[in-house]
Coordinates of C-alpha atoms in Angstrom, one line a residue:
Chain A
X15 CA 8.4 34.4 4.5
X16 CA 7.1 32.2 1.7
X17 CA 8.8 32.9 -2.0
X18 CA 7.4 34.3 -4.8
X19 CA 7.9 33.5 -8.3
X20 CA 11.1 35.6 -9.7
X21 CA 12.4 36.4 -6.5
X22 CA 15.8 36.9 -5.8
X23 CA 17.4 33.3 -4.2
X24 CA 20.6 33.6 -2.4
X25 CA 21.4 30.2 -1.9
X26 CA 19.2 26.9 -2.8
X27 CA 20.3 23.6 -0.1
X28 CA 19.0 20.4 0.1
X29 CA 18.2 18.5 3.4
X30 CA 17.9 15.1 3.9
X31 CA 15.7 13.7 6.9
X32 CA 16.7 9.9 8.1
X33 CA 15.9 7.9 11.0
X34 CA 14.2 4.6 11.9
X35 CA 10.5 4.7 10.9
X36 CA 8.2 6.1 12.8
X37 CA 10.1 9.3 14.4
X38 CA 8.4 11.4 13.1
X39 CA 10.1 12.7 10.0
X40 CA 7.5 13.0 7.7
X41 CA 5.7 14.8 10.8
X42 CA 8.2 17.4 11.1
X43 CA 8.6 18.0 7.5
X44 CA 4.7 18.7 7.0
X45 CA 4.9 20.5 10.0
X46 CA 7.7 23.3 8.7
X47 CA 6.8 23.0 5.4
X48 CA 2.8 23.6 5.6
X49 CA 2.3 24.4 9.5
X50 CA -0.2 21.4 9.9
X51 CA 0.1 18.3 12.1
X52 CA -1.5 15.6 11.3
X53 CA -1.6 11.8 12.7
X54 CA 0.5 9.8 9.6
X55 CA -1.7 8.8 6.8
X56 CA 0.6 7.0 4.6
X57 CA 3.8 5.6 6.0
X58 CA 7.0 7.2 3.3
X59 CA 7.4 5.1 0.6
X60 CA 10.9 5.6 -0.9
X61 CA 11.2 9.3 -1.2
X62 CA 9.3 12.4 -0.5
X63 CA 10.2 16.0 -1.5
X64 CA 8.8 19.7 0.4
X65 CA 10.3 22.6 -0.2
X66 CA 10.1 26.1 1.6
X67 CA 11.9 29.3 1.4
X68 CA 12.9 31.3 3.8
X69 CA 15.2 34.2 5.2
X70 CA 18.0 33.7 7.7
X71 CA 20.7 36.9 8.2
X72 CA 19.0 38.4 5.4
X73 CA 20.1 35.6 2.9
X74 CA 16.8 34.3 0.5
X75 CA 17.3 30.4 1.3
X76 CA 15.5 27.7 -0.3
X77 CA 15.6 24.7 1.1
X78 CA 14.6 21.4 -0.6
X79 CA 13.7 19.2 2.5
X80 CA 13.9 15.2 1.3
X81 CA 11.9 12.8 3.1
X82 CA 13.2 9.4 3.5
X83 CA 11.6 5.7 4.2
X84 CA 13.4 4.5 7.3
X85 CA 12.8 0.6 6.6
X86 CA 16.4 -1.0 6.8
X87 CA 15.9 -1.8 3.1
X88 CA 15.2 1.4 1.5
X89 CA 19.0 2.5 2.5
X90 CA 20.2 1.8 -0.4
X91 CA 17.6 3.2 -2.6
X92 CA 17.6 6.8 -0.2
X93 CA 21.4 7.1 0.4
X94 CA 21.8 8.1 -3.2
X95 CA 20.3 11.4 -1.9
X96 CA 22.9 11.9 1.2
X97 CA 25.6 12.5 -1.7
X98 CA 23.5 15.8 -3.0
X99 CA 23.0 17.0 0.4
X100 CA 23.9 20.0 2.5
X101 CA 22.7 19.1 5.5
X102 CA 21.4 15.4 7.0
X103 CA 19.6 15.6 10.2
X104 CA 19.3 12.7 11.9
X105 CA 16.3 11.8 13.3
X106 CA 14.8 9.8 16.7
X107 CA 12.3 9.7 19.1
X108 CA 12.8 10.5 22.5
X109 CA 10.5 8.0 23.5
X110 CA 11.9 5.2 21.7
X111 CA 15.8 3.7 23.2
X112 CA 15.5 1.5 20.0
X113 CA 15.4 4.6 17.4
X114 CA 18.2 6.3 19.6
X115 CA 20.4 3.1 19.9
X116 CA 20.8 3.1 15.7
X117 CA 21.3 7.0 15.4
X118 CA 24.8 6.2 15.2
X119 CA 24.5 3.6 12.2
X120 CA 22.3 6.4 10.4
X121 CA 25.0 8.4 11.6
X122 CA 27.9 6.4 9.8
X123 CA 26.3 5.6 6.8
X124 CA 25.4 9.5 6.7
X125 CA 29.3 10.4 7.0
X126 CA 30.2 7.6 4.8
X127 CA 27.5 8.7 1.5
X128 CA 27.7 12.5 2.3
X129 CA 30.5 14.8 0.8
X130 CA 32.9 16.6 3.6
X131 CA 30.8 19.8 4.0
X132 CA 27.9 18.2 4.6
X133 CA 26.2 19.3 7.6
X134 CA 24.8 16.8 10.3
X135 CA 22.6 17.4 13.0
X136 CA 21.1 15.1 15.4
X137 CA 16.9 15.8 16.3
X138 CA 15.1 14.2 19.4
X139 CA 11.6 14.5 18.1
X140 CA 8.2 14.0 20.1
X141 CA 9.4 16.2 22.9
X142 CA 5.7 16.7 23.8
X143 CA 5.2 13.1 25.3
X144 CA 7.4 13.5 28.7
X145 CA 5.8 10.8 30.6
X146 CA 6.7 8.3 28.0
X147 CA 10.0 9.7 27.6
X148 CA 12.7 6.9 27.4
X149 CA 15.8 9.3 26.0
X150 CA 17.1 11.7 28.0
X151 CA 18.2 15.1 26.6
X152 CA 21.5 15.1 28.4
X153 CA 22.5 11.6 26.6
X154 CA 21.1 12.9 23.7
X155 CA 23.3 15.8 23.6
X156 CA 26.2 13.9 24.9
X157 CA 26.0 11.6 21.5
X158 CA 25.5 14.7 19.5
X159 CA 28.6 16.0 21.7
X160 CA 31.0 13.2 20.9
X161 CA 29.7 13.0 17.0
X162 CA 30.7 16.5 17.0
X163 CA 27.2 17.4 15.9
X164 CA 24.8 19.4 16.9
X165 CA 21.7 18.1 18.7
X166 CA 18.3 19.7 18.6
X167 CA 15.3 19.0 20.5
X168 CA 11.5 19.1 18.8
X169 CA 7.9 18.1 18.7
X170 CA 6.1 17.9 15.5
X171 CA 2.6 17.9 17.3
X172 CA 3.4 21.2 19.2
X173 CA 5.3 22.9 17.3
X174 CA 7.3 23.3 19.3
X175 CA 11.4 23.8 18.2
X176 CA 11.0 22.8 14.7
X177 CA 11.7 26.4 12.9
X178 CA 14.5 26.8 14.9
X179 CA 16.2 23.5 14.3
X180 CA 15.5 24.5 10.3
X181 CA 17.0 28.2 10.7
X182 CA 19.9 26.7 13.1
X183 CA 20.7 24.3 10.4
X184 CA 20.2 26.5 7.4
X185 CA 23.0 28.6 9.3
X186 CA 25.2 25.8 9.5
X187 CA 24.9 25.2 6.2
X188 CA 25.3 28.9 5.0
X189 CA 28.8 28.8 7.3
X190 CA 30.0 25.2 5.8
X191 CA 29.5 26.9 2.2
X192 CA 30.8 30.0 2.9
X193 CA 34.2 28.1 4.2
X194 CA 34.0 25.3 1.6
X195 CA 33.8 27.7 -1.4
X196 CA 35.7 31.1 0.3
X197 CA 37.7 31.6 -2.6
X198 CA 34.7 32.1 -4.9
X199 CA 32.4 34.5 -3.1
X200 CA 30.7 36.4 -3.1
X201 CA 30.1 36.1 -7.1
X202 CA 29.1 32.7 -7.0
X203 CA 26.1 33.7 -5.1
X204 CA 24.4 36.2 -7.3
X205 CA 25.1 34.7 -10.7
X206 CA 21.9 34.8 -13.0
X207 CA 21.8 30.7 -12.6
X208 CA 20.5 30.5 -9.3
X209 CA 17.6 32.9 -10.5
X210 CA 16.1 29.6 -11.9
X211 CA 15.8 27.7 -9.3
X212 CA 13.1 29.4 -7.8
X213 CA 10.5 29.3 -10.6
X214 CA 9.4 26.4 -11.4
X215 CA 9.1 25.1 -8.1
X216 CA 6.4 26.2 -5.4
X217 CA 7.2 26.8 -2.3
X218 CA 6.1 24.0 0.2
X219 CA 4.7 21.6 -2.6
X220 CA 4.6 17.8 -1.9
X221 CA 6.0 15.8 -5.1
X222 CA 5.3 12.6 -3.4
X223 CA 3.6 10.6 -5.8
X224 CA 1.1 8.8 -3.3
X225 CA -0.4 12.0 -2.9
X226 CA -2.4 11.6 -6.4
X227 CA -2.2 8.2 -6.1
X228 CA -5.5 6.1 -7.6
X229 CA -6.4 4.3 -4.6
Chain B
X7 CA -34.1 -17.0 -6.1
X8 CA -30.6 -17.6 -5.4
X9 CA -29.3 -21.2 -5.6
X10 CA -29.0 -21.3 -1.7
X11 CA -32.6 -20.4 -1.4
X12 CA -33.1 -23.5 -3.5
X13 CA -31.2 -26.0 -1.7
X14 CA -33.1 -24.9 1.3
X15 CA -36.4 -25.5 -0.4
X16 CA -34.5 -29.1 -1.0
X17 CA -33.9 -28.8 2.5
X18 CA -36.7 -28.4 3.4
X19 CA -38.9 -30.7 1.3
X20 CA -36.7 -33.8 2.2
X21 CA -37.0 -32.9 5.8
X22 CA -41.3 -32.5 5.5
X23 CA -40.9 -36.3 4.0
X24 CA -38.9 -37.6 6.1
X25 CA -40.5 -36.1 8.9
X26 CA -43.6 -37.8 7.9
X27 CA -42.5 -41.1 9.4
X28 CA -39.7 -40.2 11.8
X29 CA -38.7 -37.5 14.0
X30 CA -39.6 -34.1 12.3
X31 CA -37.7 -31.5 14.7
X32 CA -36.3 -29.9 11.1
X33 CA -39.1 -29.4 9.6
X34 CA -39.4 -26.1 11.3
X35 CA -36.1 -24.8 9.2
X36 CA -38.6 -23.5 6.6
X37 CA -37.6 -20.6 4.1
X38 CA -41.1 -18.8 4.8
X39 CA -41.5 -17.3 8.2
X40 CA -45.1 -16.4 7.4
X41 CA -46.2 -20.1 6.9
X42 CA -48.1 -21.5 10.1
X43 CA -45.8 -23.0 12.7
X44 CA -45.3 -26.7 11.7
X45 CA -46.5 -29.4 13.8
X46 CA -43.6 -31.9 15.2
X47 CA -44.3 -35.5 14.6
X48 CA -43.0 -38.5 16.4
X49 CA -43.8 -42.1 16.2
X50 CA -45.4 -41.8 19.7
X51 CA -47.5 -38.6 18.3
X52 CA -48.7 -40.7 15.0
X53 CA -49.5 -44.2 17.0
X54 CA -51.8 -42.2 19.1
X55 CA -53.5 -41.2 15.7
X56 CA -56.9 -43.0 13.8
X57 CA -56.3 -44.0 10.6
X58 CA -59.0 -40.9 9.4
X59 CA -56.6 -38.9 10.7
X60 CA -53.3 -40.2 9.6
X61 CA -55.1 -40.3 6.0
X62 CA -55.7 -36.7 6.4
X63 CA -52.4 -35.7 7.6
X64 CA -51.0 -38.0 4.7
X65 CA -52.8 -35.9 2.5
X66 CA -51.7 -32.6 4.1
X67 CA -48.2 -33.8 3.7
X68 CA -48.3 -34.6 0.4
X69 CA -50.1 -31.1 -0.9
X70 CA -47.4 -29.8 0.8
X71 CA -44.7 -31.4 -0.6
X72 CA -46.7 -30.7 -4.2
X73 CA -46.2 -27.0 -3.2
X74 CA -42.8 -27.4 -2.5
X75 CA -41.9 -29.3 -5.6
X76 CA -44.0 -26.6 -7.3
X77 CA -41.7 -23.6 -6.0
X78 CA -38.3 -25.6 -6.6
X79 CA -39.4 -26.2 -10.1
X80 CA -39.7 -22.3 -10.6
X81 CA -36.9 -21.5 -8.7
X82 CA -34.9 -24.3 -11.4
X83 CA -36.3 -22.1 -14.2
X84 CA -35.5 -18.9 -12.6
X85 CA -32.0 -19.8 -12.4
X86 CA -32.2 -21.7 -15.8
X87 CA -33.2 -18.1 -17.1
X88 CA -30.6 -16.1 -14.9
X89 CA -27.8 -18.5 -16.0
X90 CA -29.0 -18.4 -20.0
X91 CA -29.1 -14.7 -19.6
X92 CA -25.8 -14.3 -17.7
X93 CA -24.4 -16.6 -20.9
X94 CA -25.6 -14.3 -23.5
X95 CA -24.3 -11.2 -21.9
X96 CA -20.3 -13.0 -21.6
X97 CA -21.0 -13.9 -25.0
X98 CA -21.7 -10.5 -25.7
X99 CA -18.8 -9.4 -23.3
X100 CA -16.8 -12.1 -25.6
X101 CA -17.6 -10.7 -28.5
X102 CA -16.4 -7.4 -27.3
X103 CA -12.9 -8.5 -26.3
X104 CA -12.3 -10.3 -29.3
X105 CA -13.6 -7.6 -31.6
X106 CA -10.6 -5.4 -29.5
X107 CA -8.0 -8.4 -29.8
X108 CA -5.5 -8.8 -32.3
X109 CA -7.8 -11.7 -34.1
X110 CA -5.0 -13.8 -33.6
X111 CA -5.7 -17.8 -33.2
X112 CA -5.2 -17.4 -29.3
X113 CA -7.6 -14.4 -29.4
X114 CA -10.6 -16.1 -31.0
X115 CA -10.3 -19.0 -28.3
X116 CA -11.3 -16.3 -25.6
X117 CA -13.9 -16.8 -23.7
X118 CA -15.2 -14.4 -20.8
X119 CA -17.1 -15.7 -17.7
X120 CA -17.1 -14.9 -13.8
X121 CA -16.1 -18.1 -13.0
X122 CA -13.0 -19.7 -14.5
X123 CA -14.5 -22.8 -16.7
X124 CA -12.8 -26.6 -15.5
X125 CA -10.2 -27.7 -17.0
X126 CA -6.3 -26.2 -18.2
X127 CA -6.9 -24.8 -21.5
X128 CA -10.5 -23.2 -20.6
X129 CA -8.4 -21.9 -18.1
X130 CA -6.0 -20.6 -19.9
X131 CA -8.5 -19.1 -22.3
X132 CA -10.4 -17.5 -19.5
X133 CA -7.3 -16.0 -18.4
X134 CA -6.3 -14.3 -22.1
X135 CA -10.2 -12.8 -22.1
X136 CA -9.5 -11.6 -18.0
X137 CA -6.3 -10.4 -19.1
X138 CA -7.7 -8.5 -22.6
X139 CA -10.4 -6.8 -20.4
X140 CA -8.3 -5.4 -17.7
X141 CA -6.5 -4.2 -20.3
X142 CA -9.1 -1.7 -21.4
X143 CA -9.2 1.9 -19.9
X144 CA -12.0 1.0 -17.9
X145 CA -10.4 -2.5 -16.2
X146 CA -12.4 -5.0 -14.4
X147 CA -16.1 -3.9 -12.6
X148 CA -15.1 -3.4 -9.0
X149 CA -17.4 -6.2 -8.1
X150 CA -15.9 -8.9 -10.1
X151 CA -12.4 -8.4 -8.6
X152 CA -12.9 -10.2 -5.7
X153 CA -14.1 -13.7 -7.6
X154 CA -11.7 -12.7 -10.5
X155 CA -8.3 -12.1 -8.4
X156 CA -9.4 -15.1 -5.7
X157 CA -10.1 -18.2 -9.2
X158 CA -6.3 -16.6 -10.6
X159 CA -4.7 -16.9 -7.0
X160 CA -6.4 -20.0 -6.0
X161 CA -5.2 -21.7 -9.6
X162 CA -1.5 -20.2 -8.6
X163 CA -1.9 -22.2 -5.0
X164 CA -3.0 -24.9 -6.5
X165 CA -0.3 -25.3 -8.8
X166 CA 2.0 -24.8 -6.5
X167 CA 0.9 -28.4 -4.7
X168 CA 1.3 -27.5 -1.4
X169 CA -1.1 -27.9 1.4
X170 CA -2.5 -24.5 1.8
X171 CA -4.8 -25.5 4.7
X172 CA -1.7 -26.3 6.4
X173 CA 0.0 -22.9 5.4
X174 CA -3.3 -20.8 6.6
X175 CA -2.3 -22.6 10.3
X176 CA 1.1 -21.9 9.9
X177 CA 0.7 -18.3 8.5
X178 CA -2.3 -17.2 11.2
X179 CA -0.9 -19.2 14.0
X180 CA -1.6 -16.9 17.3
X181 CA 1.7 -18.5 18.7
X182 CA 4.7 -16.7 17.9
X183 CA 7.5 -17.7 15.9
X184 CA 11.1 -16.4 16.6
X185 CA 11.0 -13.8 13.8
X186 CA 8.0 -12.2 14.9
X187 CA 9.2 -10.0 17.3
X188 CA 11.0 -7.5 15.0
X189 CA 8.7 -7.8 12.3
X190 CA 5.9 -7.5 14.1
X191 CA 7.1 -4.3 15.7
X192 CA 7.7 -3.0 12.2
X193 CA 4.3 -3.8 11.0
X194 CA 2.7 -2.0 14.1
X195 CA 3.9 0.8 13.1
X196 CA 2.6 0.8 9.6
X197 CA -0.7 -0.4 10.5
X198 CA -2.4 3.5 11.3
X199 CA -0.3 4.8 8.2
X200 CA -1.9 2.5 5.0
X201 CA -3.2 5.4 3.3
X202 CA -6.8 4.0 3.3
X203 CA -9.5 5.1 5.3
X204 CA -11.2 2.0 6.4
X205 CA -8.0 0.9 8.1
X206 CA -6.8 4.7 9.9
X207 CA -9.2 5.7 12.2
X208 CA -9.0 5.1 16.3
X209 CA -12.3 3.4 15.4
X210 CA -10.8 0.6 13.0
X211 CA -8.9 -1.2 15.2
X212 CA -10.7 -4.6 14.2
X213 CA -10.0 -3.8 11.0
X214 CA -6.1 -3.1 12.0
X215 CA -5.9 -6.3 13.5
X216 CA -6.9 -8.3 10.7
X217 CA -4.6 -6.1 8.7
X218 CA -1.5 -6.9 10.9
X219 CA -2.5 -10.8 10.4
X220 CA -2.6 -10.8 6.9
X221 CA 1.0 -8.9 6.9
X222 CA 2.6 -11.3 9.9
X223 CA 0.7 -14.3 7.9
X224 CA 2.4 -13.0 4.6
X225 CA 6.2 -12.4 6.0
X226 CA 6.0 -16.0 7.9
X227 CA 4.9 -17.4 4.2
X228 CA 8.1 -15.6 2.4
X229 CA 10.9 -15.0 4.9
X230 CA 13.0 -13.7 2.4
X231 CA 10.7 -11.3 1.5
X232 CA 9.0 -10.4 4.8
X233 CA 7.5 -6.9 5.2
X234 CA 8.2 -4.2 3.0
X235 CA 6.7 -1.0 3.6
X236 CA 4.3 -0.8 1.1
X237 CA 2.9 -4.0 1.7
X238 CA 0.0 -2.5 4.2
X239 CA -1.2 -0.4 1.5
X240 CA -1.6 -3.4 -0.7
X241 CA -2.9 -5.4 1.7
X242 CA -5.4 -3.0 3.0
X243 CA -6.5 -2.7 -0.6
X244 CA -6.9 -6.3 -1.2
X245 CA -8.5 -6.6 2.0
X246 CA -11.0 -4.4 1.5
X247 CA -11.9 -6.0 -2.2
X248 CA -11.8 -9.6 -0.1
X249 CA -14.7 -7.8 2.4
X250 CA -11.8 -8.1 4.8
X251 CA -11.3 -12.6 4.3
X252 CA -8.2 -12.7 5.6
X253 CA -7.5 -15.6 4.1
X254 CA -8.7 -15.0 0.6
X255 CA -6.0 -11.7 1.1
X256 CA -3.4 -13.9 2.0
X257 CA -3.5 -15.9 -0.9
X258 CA -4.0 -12.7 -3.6
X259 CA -1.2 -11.3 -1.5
X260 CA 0.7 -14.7 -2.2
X261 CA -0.1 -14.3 -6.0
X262 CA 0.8 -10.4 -6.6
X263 CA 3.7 -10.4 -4.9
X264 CA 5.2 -13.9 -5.4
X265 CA 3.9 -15.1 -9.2
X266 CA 3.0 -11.6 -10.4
X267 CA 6.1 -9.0 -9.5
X268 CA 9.3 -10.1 -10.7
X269 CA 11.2 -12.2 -8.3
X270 CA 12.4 -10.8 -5.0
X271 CA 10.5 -7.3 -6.0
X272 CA 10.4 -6.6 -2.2
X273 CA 13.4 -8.0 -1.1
X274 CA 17.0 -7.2 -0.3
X275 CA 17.7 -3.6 -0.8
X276 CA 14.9 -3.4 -4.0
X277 CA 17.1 -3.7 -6.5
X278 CA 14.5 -4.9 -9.0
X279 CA 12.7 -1.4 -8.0
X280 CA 16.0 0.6 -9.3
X281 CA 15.4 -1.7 -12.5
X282 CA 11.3 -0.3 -12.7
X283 CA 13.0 3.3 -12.2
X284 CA 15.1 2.9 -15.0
X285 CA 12.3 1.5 -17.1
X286 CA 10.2 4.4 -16.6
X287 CA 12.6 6.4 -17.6
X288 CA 13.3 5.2 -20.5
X289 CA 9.5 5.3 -21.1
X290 CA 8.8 8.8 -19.5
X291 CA 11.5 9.9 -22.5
X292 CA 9.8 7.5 -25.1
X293 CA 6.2 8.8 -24.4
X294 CA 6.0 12.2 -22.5
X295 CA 9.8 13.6 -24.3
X296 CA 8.5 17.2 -23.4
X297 CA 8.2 16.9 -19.7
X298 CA 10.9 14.3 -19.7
X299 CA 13.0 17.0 -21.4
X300 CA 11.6 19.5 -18.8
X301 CA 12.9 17.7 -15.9
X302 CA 16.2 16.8 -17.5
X303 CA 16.4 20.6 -17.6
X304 CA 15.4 21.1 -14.4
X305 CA 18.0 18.6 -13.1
X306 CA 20.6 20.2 -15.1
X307 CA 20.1 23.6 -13.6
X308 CA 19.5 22.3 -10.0
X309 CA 23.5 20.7 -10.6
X310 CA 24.7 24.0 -12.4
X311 CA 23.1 26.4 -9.3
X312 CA 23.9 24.2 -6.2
X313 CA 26.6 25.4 -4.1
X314 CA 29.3 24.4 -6.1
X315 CA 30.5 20.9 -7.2
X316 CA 28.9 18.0 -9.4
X317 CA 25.7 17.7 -7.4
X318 CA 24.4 14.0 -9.1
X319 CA 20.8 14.6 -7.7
X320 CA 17.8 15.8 -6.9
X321 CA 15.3 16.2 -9.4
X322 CA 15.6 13.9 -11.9
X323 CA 16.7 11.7 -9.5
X324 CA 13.0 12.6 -8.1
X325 CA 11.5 11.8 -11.0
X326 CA 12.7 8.2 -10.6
X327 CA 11.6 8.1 -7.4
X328 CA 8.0 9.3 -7.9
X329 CA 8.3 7.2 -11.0
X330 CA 9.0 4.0 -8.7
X331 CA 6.2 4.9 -6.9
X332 CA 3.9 5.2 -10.3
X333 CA 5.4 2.1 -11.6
X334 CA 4.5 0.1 -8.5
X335 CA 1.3 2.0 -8.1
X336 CA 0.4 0.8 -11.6
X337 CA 1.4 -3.0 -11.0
X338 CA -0.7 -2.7 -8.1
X339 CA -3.7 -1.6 -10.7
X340 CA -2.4 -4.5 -12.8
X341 CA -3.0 -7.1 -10.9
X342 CA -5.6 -5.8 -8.9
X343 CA -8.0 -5.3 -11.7

């Protein structure tokens, strides 16, 4: 699954995870990215960047997965990224009404930053705690419903869900490009460009700056 | 001997004296634990006594208070001989920092101690020498920050002319104000996530506590401001230099973030932190042109390759971002050292 240097990439897209804090974004990003769960270390600070290749319908994908801080005033700072973006997934905890309740300002400001073909998907995360469960998936998916979006279901901790919300949205952002840019394929895709992308970068490699911090 | 052990000797002299003709009950707060247990005298206790006897125990007294006089005049010495020595090695330190300075007029007025000297333009000159010698590769010994930051902050409060006591009750008040609520909740759930041991573990949750006082006691101190995140991985650093005085981290929190970051650095939608970005930028091209060159490059192809259109983004973009976080991460060092 993982990339090697000089391989052959099909298509490169960049995801953009936002929610309130605490849903577990950064969770589900080291989760999909290295396969490891841990309890947070270090709240996001601005913006954090993993990246992982994969293969959906025998496409090479590489996705670059960007992390966001979901205080209220990092918006501004992190929406600048929504523009670049294939795909935003939204993200909130079933456990928490609160996170759910502003899903649709994320969701707005989202549509509003984003280009047209942008992608949007709606994640529950921390499906693993059902007792304290305060969302239920059938409102949930009756949000997603009537943002036109689809709506995924996942726990971090688990495991549980997260590859397949990825792949699903990886899909959905292969189909958006492929009707977006019709009139160029399929040259576009294998042009000696996008050959670059894939070296200098590591697969699953944290850029977040903390991480060599001096403290 | 430290200067505490010699007030106690003080202490304890006085208290033998006095105790000769009065009630004697302190006596017993002796610094040796080894000396015999000391006899409690009372009036009643010494008019039952012949005058033999009260000679003798006059006597007794007074070899005692010899011996005591004795050890406080060594201990004066001691500290005569610590403090003399401690002088020579700022001068020494002094010395140093000037030989580094410019030699300008304001350099050669430097002068390096622990303590900040009374008085505004010792001050001031203590300051430039702090100032020179966190400058240096090396910054400040670890054990000097926590004096050091505490004699800059508390100058800053008291310049300030407010009444900080009253402040401290206001900002670590356990009733709650009507903002607390939602940033309280915020705070929470920052507190596990600082980045720094002491404060993560299931087993800190003292620790945490004192944490989320310092935080709610900073945000009730500058409502504008409030909490940021960020702010618990500075204040769990400071906290940790301040042997976790929650007070003394207020008021270093009060000086880095108020007097030392530009105005409002935390506030509103960080503004001032797209500014830092920009700086760095223009720095990261001034001093490191090859990588900043590199990830120009690497910017340029990520627009070229991506899926069509003008993507404005990602990686230089990134190296803002991490750059912000540098930036901020070396203010912190700034101050902090």
């Amino acid at each position: 699954m993982e990339s090697s240097s000089n391989e052959h990439i099909d298509y490169v897209f960049k995801v953009v995870l936002i929610g309130d804090c605490g849903v577990g974004k950064s969770s589900l990003l080291l989760r999909y990215s290295d396969d490891f769960f841990q309890e947070s270390y270090l709240c996001t600070i601005g913006v954090d960047l993993r990246i992982r290749t994969i293969s959906v319908d025998d496409k090479r994908v590489k996705l670059q997965m960007w992390d966001t801080a979901g205080q209220e005033r990092f918006k501004t700072l992190c929406g600048h990224y929504y523009r670049g973006a294939e795909a935003i997934i939204i993200v909130f905890d079933v456990t928490s009404e609160n996170s759910f309740s502003n899903v649709l300002r994320w969701y707005e400001e989202a549509r509003q930053l984003s280009r047209q073909d942008t992608v949007l998907v709606l994640l529950g995360n921390k499906s693993d705690m059902a007792d304290s469960r305060a969302v239920s998936t059938e409102r949930a998916q009756s949000l997603a419903a009537s943002l036109n979006i689809a709506y995924f279901e996942s726990s971090a901790k688990l495991c549980d869900n997260v590859k397949e919300t990825f792949t699903a949205t990886t899909r959905k952002m292969m189909e958006a490009y492929q009707k977006h840019h019709r009139a160029h394929l399929p040259d576009d895709l294998t042009n000696s460009k996008s050959l670059h992308m894939s070296q200098p970068i590591k697969s699953s490699t944290s850029l977040n700056c903390f991480d060599c911090s001096i403290m | 001997m430290s200067v505490a052990e010699c007030s106690s000797i003080r202490l304890s002299i006085s208290s033998s004296v006095d105790g000769s003709s009065t009630d004697c009950s302190s006596v017993s707060e002796g610094i040796h634990t080894n000396e015999p247990p000391r006899v409690s005298h009372t009036s009643t206790t010494l008019q039952k006594l012949g005058v033999e006897e009260l000679k003798e125990l006059m006597l007794d007294l007074s070899n005692k208070v010899n011996q005591k006089n004795t050890q406080l005049v060594k201990c004066l010495r001691n500290r005569e001989r610590h403090r003399n020595r401690a002088a020579k090695h700022f001068d020494m330190v002094t010395a140093i920092i000037q030989a580094w300075s410019t030699k300008s007029s304001a350099d050669a007025k430097m002068k390096f101690t622990i303590e900040p000297p009374a008085g505004d333009a010792n001050f001031a000159q203590w300051k430039d020498a702090i100032t020179s010698l966190v400058r240096r590769p090396v910054g400040l010994p670890s054990h000097f920050r926590s004096s050091i930051w505490l004699s800059l902050a508390t100058r800053y409060i008291k310049d300030l002319r407010i009444d900080w006591n009253k402040v401290l009750q206001f900002a670590f008040n356990d009733k709650c104000n009507p903002d607390d609520d939602a940033l309280g909740a915020q705070i929470v759930k920052d507190l596990h996530r600082t980045g720094c041991s002491t404060f993560s573990g299931i087993e800190n949750e003292e620790d945490r506590v004192i944490l989320q006082r310092v935080l709610l006691g900073y945000a009730r101190w500058n409502k504008v401001t409030g909490y940021c995140q960020g702010f618990n991985v500075l204040a769990a650093f400071i906290l940790n230099v301040t042997n976790k005085n929650e007070a003394d981290a207020l008021k270093i929190m009060v000086y880095l973030v108020d007097h030392m970051l530009p105005k409002e650095y935390f506030a509103h939608n960080l503004r001032a932190l797209t500014v830092d970005m920009a700086v760095f930028r223009t720095y990261l091209a001034m001093k490191l042109p090859k990588l900043s060159a590199h990830l120009t490059k690497l910017q340029q192809e990520s627009c070229d390759d991506c899926n069509g259109g003008n993507v404005d983004l990602p990686l230089l973009m990134s190296s803002q971002c991490s750059g912000s976080s540098l930036c901020l991460l070396l203010v912190y060092q700034w101050l902090l050292c």
